[in-house]
Every structure is written in structure tokens, then in C-alpha cells.
mmCIF file of C-alpha atoms in Angstrom:
data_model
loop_
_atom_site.group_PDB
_atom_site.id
_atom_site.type_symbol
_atom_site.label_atom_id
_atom_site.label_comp_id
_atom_site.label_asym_id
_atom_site.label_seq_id
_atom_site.Cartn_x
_atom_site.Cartn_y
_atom_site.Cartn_z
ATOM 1 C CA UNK A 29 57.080 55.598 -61.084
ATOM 2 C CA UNK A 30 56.933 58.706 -59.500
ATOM 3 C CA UNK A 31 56.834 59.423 -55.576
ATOM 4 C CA UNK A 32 52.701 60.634 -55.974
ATOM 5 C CA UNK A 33 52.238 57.389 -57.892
ATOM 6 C CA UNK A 34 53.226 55.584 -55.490
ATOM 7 C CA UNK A 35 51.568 57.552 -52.539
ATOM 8 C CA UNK A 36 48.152 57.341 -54.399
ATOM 9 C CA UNK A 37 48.488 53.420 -55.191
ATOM 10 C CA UNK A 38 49.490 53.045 -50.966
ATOM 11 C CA UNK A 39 46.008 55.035 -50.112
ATOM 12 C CA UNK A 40 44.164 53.109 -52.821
ATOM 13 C CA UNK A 41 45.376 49.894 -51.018
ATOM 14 C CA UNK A 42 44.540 50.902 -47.797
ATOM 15 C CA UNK A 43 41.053 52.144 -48.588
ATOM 16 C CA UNK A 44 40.605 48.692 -50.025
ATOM 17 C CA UNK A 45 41.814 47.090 -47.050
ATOM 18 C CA UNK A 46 39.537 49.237 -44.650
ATOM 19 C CA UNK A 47 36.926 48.706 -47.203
ATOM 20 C CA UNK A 48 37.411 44.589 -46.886
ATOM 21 C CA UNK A 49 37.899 44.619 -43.274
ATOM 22 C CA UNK A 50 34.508 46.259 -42.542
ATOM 23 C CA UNK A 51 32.389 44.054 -45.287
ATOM 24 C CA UNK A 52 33.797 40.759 -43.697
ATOM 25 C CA UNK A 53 31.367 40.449 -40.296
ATOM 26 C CA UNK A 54 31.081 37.256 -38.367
ATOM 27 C CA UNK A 55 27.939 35.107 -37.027
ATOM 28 C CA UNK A 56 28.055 32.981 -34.197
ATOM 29 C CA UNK A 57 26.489 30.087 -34.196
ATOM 30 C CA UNK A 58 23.058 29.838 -32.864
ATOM 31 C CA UNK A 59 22.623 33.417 -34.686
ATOM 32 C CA UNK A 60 21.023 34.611 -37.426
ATOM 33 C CA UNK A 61 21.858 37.968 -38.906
ATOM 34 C CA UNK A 62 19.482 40.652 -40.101
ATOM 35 C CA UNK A 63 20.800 43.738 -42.397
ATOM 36 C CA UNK A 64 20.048 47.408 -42.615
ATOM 37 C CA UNK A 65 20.914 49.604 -45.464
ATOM 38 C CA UNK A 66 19.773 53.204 -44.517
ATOM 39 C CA UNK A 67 17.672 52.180 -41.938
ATOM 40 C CA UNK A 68 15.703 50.294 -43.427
ATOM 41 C CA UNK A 69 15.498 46.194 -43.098
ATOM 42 C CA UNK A 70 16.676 44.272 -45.767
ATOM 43 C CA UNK A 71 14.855 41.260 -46.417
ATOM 44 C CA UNK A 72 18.445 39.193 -46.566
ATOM 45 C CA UNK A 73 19.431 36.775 -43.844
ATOM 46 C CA UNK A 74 22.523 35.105 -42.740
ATOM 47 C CA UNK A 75 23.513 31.985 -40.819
ATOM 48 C CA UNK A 76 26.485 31.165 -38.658
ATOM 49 C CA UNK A 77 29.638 32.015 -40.578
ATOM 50 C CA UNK A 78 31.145 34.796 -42.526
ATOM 51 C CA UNK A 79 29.303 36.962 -44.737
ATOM 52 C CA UNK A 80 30.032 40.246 -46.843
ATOM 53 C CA UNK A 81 27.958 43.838 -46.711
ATOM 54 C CA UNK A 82 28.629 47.118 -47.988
ATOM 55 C CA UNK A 83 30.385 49.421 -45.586
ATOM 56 C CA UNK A 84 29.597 52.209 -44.048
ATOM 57 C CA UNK A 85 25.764 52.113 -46.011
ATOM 58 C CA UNK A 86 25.030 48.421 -44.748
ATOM 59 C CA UNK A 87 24.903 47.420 -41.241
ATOM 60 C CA UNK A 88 23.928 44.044 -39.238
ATOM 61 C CA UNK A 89 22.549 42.749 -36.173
ATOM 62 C CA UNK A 90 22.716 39.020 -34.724
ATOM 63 C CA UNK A 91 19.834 37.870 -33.188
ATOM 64 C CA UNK A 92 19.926 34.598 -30.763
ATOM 65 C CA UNK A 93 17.731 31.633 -31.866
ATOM 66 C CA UNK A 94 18.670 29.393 -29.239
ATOM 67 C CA UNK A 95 17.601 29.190 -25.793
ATOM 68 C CA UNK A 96 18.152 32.657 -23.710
ATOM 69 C CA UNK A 97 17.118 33.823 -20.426
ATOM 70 C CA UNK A 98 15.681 37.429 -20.037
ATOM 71 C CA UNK A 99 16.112 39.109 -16.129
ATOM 72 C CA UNK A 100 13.991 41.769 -15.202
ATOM 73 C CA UNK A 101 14.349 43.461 -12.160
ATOM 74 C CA UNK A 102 13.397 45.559 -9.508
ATOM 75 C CA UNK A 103 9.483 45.026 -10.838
ATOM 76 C CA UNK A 104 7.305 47.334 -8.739
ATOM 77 C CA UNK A 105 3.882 45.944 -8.005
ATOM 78 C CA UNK A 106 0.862 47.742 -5.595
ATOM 79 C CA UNK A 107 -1.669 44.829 -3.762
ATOM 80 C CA UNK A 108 -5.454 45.200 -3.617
ATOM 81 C CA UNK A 109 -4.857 46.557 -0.408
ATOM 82 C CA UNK A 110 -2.692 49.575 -1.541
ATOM 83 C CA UNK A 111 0.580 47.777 -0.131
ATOM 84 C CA UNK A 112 3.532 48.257 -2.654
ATOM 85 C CA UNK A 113 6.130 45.722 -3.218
ATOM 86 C CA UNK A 114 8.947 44.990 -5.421
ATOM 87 C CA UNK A 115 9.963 41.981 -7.292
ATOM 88 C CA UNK A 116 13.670 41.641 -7.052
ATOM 89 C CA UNK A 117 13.944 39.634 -10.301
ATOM 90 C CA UNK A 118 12.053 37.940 -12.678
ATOM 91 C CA UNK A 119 13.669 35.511 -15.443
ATOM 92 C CA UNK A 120 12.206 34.479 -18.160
ATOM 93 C CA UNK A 121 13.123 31.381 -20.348
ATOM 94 C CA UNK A 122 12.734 31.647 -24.262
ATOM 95 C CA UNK A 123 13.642 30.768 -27.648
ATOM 96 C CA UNK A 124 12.959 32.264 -31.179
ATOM 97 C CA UNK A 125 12.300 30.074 -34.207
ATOM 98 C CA UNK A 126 15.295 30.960 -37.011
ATOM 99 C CA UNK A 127 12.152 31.041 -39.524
ATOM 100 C CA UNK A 128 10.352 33.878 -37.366
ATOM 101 C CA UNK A 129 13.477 36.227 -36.828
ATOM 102 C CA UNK A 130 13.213 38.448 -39.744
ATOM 103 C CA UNK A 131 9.017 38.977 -38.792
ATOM 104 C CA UNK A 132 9.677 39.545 -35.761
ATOM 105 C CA UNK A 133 12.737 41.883 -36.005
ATOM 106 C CA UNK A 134 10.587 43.782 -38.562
ATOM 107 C CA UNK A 135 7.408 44.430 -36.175
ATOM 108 C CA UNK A 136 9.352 44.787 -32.825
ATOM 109 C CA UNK A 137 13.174 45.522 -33.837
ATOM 110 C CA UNK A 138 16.153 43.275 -33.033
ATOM 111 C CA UNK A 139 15.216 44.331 -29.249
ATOM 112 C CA UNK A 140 12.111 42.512 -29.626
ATOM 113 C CA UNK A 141 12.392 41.068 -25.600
ATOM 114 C CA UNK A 142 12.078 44.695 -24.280
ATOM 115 C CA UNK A 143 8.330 44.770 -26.108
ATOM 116 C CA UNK A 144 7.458 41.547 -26.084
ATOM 117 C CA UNK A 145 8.801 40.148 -22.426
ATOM 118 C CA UNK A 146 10.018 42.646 -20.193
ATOM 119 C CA UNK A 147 7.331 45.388 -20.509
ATOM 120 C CA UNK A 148 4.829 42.043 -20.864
ATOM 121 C CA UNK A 149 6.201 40.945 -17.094
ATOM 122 C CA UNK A 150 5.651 44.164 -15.811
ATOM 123 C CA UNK A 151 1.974 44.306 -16.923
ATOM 124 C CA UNK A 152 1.553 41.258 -15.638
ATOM 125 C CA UNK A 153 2.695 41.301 -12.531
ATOM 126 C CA UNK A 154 0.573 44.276 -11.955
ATOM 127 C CA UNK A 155 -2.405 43.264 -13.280
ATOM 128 C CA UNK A 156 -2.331 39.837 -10.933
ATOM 129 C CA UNK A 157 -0.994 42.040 -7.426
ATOM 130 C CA UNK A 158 -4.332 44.568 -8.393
ATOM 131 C CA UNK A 159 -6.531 41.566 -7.821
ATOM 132 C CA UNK A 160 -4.685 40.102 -4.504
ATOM 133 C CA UNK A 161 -3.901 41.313 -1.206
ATOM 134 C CA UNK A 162 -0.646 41.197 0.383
ATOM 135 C CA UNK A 163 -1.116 37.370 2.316
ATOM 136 C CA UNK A 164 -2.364 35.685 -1.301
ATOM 137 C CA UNK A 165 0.274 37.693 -2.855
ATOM 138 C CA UNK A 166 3.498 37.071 -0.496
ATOM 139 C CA UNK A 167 2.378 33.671 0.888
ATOM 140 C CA UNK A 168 -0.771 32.051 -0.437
ATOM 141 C CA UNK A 169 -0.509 32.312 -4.048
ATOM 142 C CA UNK A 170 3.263 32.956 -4.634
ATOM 143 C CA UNK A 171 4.270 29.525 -5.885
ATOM 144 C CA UNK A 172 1.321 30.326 -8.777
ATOM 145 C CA UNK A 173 2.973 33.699 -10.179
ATOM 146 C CA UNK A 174 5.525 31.893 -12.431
ATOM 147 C CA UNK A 175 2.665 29.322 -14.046
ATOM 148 C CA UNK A 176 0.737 32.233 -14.393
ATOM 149 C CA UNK A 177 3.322 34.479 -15.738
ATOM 150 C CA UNK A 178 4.754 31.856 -18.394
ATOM 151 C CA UNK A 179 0.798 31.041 -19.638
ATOM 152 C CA UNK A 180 0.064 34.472 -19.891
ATOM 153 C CA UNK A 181 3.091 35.557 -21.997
ATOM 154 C CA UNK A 182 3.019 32.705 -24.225
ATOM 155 C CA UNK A 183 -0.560 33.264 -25.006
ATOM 156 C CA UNK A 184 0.149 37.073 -26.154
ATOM 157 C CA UNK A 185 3.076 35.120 -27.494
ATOM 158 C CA UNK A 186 1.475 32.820 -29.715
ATOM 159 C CA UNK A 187 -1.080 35.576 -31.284
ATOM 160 C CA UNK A 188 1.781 38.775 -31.194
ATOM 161 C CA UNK A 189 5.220 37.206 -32.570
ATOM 162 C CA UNK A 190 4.468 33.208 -33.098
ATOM 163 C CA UNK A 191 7.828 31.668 -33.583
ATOM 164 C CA UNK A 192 8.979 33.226 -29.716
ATOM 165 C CA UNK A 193 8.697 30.206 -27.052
ATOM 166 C CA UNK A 194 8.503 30.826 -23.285
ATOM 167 C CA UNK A 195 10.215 28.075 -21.994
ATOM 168 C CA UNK A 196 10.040 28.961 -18.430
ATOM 169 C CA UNK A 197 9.666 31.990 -15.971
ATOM 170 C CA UNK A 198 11.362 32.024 -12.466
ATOM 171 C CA UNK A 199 10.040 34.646 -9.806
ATOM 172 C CA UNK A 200 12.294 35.717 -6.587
ATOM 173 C CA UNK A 201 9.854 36.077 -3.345
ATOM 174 C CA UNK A 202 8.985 39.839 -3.383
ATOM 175 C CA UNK A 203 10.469 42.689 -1.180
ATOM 176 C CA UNK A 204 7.702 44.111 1.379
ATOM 177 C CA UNK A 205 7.663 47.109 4.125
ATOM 178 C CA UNK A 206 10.149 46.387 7.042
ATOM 179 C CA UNK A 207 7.553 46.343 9.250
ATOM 180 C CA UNK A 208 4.976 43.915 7.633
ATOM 181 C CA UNK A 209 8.279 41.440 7.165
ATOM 182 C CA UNK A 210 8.692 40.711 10.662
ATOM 183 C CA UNK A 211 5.086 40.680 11.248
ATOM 184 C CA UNK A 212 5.509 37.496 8.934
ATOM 185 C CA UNK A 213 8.196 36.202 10.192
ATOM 186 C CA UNK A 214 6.642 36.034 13.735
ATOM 187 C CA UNK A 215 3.535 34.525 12.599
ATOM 188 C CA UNK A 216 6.031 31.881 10.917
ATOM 189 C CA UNK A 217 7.375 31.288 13.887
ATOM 190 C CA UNK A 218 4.528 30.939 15.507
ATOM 191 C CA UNK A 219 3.319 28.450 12.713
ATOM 192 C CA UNK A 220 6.351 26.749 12.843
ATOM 193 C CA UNK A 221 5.810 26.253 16.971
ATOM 194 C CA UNK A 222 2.400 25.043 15.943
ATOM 195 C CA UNK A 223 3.520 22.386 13.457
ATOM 196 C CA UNK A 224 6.308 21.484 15.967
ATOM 197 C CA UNK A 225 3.701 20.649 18.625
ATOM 198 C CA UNK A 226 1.380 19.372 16.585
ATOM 199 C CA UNK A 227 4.031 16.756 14.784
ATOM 200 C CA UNK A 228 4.979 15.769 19.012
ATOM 201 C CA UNK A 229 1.148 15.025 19.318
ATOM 202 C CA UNK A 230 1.122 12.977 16.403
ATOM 203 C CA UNK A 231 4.499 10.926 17.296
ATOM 204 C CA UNK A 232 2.687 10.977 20.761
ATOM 205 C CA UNK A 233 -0.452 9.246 19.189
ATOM 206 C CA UNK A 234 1.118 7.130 16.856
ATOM 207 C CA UNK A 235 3.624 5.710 19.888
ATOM 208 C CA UNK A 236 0.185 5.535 21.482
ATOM 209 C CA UNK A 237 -1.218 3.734 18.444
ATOM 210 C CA UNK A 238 1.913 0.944 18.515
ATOM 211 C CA UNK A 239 1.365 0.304 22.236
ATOM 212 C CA UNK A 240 -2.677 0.059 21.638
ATOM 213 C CA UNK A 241 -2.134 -2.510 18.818
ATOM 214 C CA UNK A 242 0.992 -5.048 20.318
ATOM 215 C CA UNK A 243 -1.767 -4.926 23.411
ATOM 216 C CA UNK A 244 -4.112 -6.173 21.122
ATOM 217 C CA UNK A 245 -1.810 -8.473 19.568
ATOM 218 C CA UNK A 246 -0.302 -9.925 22.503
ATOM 219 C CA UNK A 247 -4.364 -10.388 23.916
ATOM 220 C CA UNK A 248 -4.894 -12.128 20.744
ATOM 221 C CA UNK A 249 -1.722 -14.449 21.340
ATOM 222 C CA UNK A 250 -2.897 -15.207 24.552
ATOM 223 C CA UNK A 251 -6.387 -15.800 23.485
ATOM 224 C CA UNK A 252 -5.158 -18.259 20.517
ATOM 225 C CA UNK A 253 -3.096 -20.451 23.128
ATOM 226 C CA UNK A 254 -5.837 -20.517 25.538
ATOM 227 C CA UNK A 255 -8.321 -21.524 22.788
ATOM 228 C CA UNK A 256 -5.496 -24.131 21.211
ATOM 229 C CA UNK A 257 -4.898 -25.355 25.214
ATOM 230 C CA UNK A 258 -8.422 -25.780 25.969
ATOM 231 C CA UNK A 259 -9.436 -27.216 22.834
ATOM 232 C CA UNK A 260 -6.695 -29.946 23.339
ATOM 233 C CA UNK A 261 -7.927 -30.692 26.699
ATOM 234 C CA UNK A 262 -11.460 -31.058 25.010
ATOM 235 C CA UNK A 263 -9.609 -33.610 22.682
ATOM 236 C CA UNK A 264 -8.117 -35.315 25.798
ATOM 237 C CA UNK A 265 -11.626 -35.553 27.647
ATOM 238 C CA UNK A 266 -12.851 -36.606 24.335
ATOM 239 C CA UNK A 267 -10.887 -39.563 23.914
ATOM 240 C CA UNK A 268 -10.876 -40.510 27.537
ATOM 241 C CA UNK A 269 -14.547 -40.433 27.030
ATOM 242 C CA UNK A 270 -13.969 -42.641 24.128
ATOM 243 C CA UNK A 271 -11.517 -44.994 25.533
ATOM 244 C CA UNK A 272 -13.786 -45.118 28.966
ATOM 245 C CA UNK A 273 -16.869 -46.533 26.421
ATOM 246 C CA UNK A 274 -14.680 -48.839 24.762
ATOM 247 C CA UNK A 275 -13.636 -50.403 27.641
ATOM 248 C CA UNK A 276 -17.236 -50.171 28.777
ATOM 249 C CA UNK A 277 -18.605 -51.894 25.591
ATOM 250 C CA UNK A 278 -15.530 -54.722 26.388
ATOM 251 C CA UNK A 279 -16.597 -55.169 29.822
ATOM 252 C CA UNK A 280 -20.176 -55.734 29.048
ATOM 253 C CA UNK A 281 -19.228 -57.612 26.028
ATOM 254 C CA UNK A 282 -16.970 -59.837 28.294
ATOM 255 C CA UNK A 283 -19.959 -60.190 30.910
ATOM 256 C CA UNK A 284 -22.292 -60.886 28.670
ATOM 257 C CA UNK A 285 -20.107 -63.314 27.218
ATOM 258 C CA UNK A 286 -19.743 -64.961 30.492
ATOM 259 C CA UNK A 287 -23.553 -64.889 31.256
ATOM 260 C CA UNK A 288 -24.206 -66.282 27.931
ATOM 261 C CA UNK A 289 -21.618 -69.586 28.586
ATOM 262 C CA UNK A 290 -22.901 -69.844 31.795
ATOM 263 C CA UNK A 291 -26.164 -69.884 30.960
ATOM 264 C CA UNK A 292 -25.345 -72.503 28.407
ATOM 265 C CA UNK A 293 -23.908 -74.441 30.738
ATOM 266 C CA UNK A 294 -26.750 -74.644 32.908
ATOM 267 C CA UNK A 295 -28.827 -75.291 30.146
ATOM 268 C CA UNK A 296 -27.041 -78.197 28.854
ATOM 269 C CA UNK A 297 -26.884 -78.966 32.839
ATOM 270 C CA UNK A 298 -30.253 -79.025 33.274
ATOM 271 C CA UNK A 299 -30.867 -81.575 29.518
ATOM 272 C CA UNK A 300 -28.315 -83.736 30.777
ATOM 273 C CA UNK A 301 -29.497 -84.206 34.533
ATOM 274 C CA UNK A 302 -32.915 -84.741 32.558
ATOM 275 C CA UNK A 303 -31.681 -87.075 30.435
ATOM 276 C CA UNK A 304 -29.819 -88.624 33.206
ATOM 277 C CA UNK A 305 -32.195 -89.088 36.046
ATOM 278 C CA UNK A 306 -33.702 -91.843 33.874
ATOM 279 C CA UNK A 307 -35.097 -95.239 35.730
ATOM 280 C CA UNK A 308 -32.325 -97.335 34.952
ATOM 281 C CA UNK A 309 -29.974 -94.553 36.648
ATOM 282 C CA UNK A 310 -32.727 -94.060 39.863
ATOM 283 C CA UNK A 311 -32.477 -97.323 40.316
ATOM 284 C CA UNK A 312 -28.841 -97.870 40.346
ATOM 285 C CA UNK A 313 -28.653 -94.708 42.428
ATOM 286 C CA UNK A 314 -30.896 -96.830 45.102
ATOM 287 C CA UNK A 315 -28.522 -99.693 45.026
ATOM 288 C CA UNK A 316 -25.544 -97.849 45.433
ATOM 289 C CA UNK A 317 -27.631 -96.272 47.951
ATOM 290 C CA UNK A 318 -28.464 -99.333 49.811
ATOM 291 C CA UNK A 319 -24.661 -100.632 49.791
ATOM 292 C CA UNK A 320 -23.245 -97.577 51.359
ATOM 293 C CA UNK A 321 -26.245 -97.918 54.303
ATOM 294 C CA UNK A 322 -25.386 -100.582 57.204
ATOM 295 C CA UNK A 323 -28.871 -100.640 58.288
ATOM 296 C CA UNK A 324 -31.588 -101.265 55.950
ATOM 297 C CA UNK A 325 -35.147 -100.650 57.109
ATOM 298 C CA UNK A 326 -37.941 -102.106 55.600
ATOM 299 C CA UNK A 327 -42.070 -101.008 55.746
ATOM 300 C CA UNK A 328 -44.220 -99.059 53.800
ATOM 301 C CA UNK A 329 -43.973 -95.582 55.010
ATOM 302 C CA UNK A 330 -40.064 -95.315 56.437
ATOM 303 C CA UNK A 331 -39.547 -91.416 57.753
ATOM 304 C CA UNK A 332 -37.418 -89.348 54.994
ATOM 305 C CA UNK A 333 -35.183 -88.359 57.328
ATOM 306 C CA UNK A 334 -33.922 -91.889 57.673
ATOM 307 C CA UNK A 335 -32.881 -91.345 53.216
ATOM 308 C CA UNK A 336 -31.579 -89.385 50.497
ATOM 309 C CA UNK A 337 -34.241 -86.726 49.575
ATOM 310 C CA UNK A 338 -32.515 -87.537 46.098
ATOM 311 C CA UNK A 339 -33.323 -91.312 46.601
ATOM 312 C CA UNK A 340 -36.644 -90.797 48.429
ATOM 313 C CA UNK A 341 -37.817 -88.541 45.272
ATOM 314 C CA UNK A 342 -36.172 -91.561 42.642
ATOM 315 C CA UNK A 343 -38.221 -94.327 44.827
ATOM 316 C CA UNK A 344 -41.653 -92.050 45.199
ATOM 317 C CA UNK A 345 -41.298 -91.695 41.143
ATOM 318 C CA UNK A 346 -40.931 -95.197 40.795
ATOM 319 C CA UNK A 347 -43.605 -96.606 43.177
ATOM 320 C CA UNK A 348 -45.871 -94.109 41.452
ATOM 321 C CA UNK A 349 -45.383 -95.603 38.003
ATOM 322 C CA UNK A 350 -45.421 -99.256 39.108
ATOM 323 C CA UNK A 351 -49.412 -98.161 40.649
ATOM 324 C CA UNK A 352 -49.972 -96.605 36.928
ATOM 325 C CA UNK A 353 -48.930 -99.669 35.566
ATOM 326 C CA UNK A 354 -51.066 -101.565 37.562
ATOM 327 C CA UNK A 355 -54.405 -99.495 37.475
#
């Protein structure tokens, strides 16, 4: 083989190999790949892995479907009150559907976040400052921007490019005139003072509050072991009371008892001397009578003094019955 042989098979080789190592490309994964021959968008997509495209004619892009964050920064923004301030950054949190890339890469280009989130953030953002003053803006309202932000871009979102999530949106506290900063950062301190004092008033109540209520507690102690102290010396009088009747009711019982045997005994007293003072028992009376005498006297009418009543009585009773008998 001759020397040009050979020098035209060596450049044939290496136009193949320059023309291999540009159609080999690589896709990452989370990626899908779009194509352009002459400009225009090819309706071909790839997945993660490698693929092969015409040189020089065909070229790609890779376009992230998984979650991404967006920063935009330095956002200028003018108040209702012709105050202008700058947002240092704004992030924004999304994620396109793999289905949706190639629509969306045809209507906005593979740079779809400049149209469809970065220019959105600044319109935003200006359209929401327009309608606030500074305080709402800087202090009022600022913890509302990124809930406001997010629902706002995913509702152009969903209608403009459906397939494109907003996942989140963060929002840095925005840069104000020199002058109107420390103008807020003396009334913070001033509000900061306030809450300080006003925190000491409440610990001062509340350590008020504690002493009011063990008052009130210990008053209620003592009022439960006076009422517990004086209803047990109620009890005490109570059953004194009781145990002073009882022994009441006894001692009448007992007297009455006594009264009651006593006056049985006088009663049976009084049927036995009845029964007993018969005339057989008069008349022995007299002549136990007369024995005991050493001087009898003898008559019709001797003086009582000189007998017994008991005997006098016995003989009257019997002289008056012997004069019944007789009449």
C-alpha cells in the first residue's frame, strides 16, 4: 500500500473517531434530554444514559426534572409610600414533570425558569410592595411574602406551563435606607424594653397571684380545722347531753322505783295492820297490856293518860260494839 493510502485511511479513521466521540452525549440522571437539529426542536427525548445524535447538525440540552432551587437576587421593589428597597435574595423551590419537559421547553426554551420564575418574582414582588407601605412591608406583613409569592406563581403556574411545581419560596428580610434602619432598630429596642417590663409586671402579678391564692388556701385550712374542732366539740356536748339524760332517765327510773316499793310496802302495811287489829288481837293486846301494868284501875271513865292511846282506842271499839250488840 502506498504512503497516501495509508495517510488517507489514518484521516478516514480519525474523522470517524471525532465523528463517534461527538454523537456519544451523556444524561444524568434526574435529566431528560431535548434535541435541536438546525434550530429547531426535535420532538425526540432521552432519559438518563447514553444516547447517539448527529454531529455538528444535532445538538442537546438536559433539562432537570427533579427538585431544584432557583435564587434571584438583588430584587428591587418601591413601597406605596415611594420608599425603595431591595430584596437580597429570593429562592424558589420547584420541580418539572418528565412528561411536561418537551411542552414546556418548546413554549419557553430549555431556560424556561428565567420566564416563568425569575421575571414572575420580580413582578410579584412589585406588584405586592405598590400596595404596602414600608412598616406592612418590612415588619407587619413580611412573614406573608413567601405564602404569597409561592400561591401566586403556582397559580400562573398551573394555567402557563402545568407540569412545573413550586414547592416552596424563601424570602431574605429586605435592604432599606440607612437611615430608616436604625429608626427601626430603636423602636425595637424600645419594644423590646416594653415587653421586658411588661413580662416583670406579669411575673410581678403572677408571684402576686401565688401569694393571693396559698393565703386563701391556708384561710381555708384554718377554716376546715376550726369547723372539724368545733363540730367535734358539738359531738362532745352532744353526747354529754346524752349521757347527762341517761343518767337522768336512771335516776328517776331508780326513784321511782323506790317510791313505787315503798309505796307498796305501805300499802301492804296498811292491809295487814287492818287485817291485824282484829278483836281477837285488841283483846290480847289489852291483856298483855294489863300484865305489863302493876296498878290496875278500875271505873267507868279512867283518864287516857293513865293507858295506851293504842289500847284506849282497842277498848273504846270494843265497848262500842258490845252496846250495838245489846241495843
Amino acid at each position: 500500500m502506498s504512503q497516501s493510502g495509508l495517510a488517507g485511511m489514518g484521516v478516514a479513521l480519525g474523522l470517524t473517531a471525532l465523528f463517534v466521540n461527538f454523537s456519544i452525549h451523556k444524561i444524568e440522571e434526574g435529566h431528560v434530554g431535548v434535541y435541536y437539529r438546525g434550530g429547531a426542536l426535535l420532538s425526540t427525548t432521552s432519559s438518563p444514559g447514553y444516547h447517539f445524535m448527529v454531529p455538528i447538525i444535532t445538538s442537546f440540552r438536559s433539562v432537570q426534572t427533579t427538585l431544584q432551587t432557583d435564587e434571584v437576587k438583588n430584587v428591587p421593589c418601591g413601597t406605596s409610600g415611594g420608599v425603595m428597597i431591595y430584596f437580597d435574595r429570593v429562592e424558589v423551590v420547584n420541580k418539572l414533570d418528565s412528561y411536561a419537559v418537551f411542552d414546556i421547553v418548546r413554549n419557553y426554551t430549555a431556560d424556561y425558569d428565567k420566564t416563568l420564575i425569575y421575571n414572575k418574582i420580580h413582578h410579584e414582588l412589585n406588584q405586592f410592595c405598590s400596595v404596602h407601605n414600608l412598616q406592612e412591608v418590612y415588619i407587619d406583613l413580611f412573614d406573608q411574602i413567601d405564602e404569597n409569592l409561592r400561591t401566586a406563581l403556582q397559580k400562573d403556574l398551573t394555567t402557563l406551563a402545568p407540569g412545573l411545581h413550586v414547592q416552596a419560596v424563601r424570602v431574605t428580610k429586605p435592604k432599606i435606607p440607612e437611615v430608616i434602619r436604625k429608626n427601626y432598630e430603636a423602636m425595637e429596642a424600645e419594644k423590646t424594653k416594653l415587653l421586658i417590663s411588661i413580662q416583670k409586671q406579669k411575673v410581678v402579678e403572677k408571684e402576686a397571684e401565688t401569694e393571693r391564692k396559698k393565703a386563701v388556701i391556708e384561710a381555708e385550712k384554718k377554716a376546715q380545722v376550726s369547723k372539724i374542732e368545733w363540730e367535734q366539740k358539738i359531738t362532745e356536748k352532744e353526747s354529754q347531753k346524752k349521757i347527762s339524760q341517761i343518767e337522768d332517765d336512771t335516776h328517776v327510773a331508780k326513784e321511782k322505783a323506790k317510791a313505787d316499793a315503798e309505796f307498796y310496802k305501805v300499802q301492804k302495811e296498811i292491809e295487814a295492820n287492818s287485817k291485824k287489829l282484829s278483836k281477837e288481837f285488841l283483846e290480847l293486846a289489852k291483856y298483855q297490856s294489863i300484865a305489863q301494868n302493876t296498878k290496875i284501875y278500875f271505873g267507868d271513865n279512867i283518864p287516857s293518860m293513865f293507858m295506851d292511846p293504842l289500847i284506849t282506842a282497842a277498848a273504846s271499839a270494843v265497848r262500842e260494839e258490845k252496846e250495838q250488840k245489846k241495843a
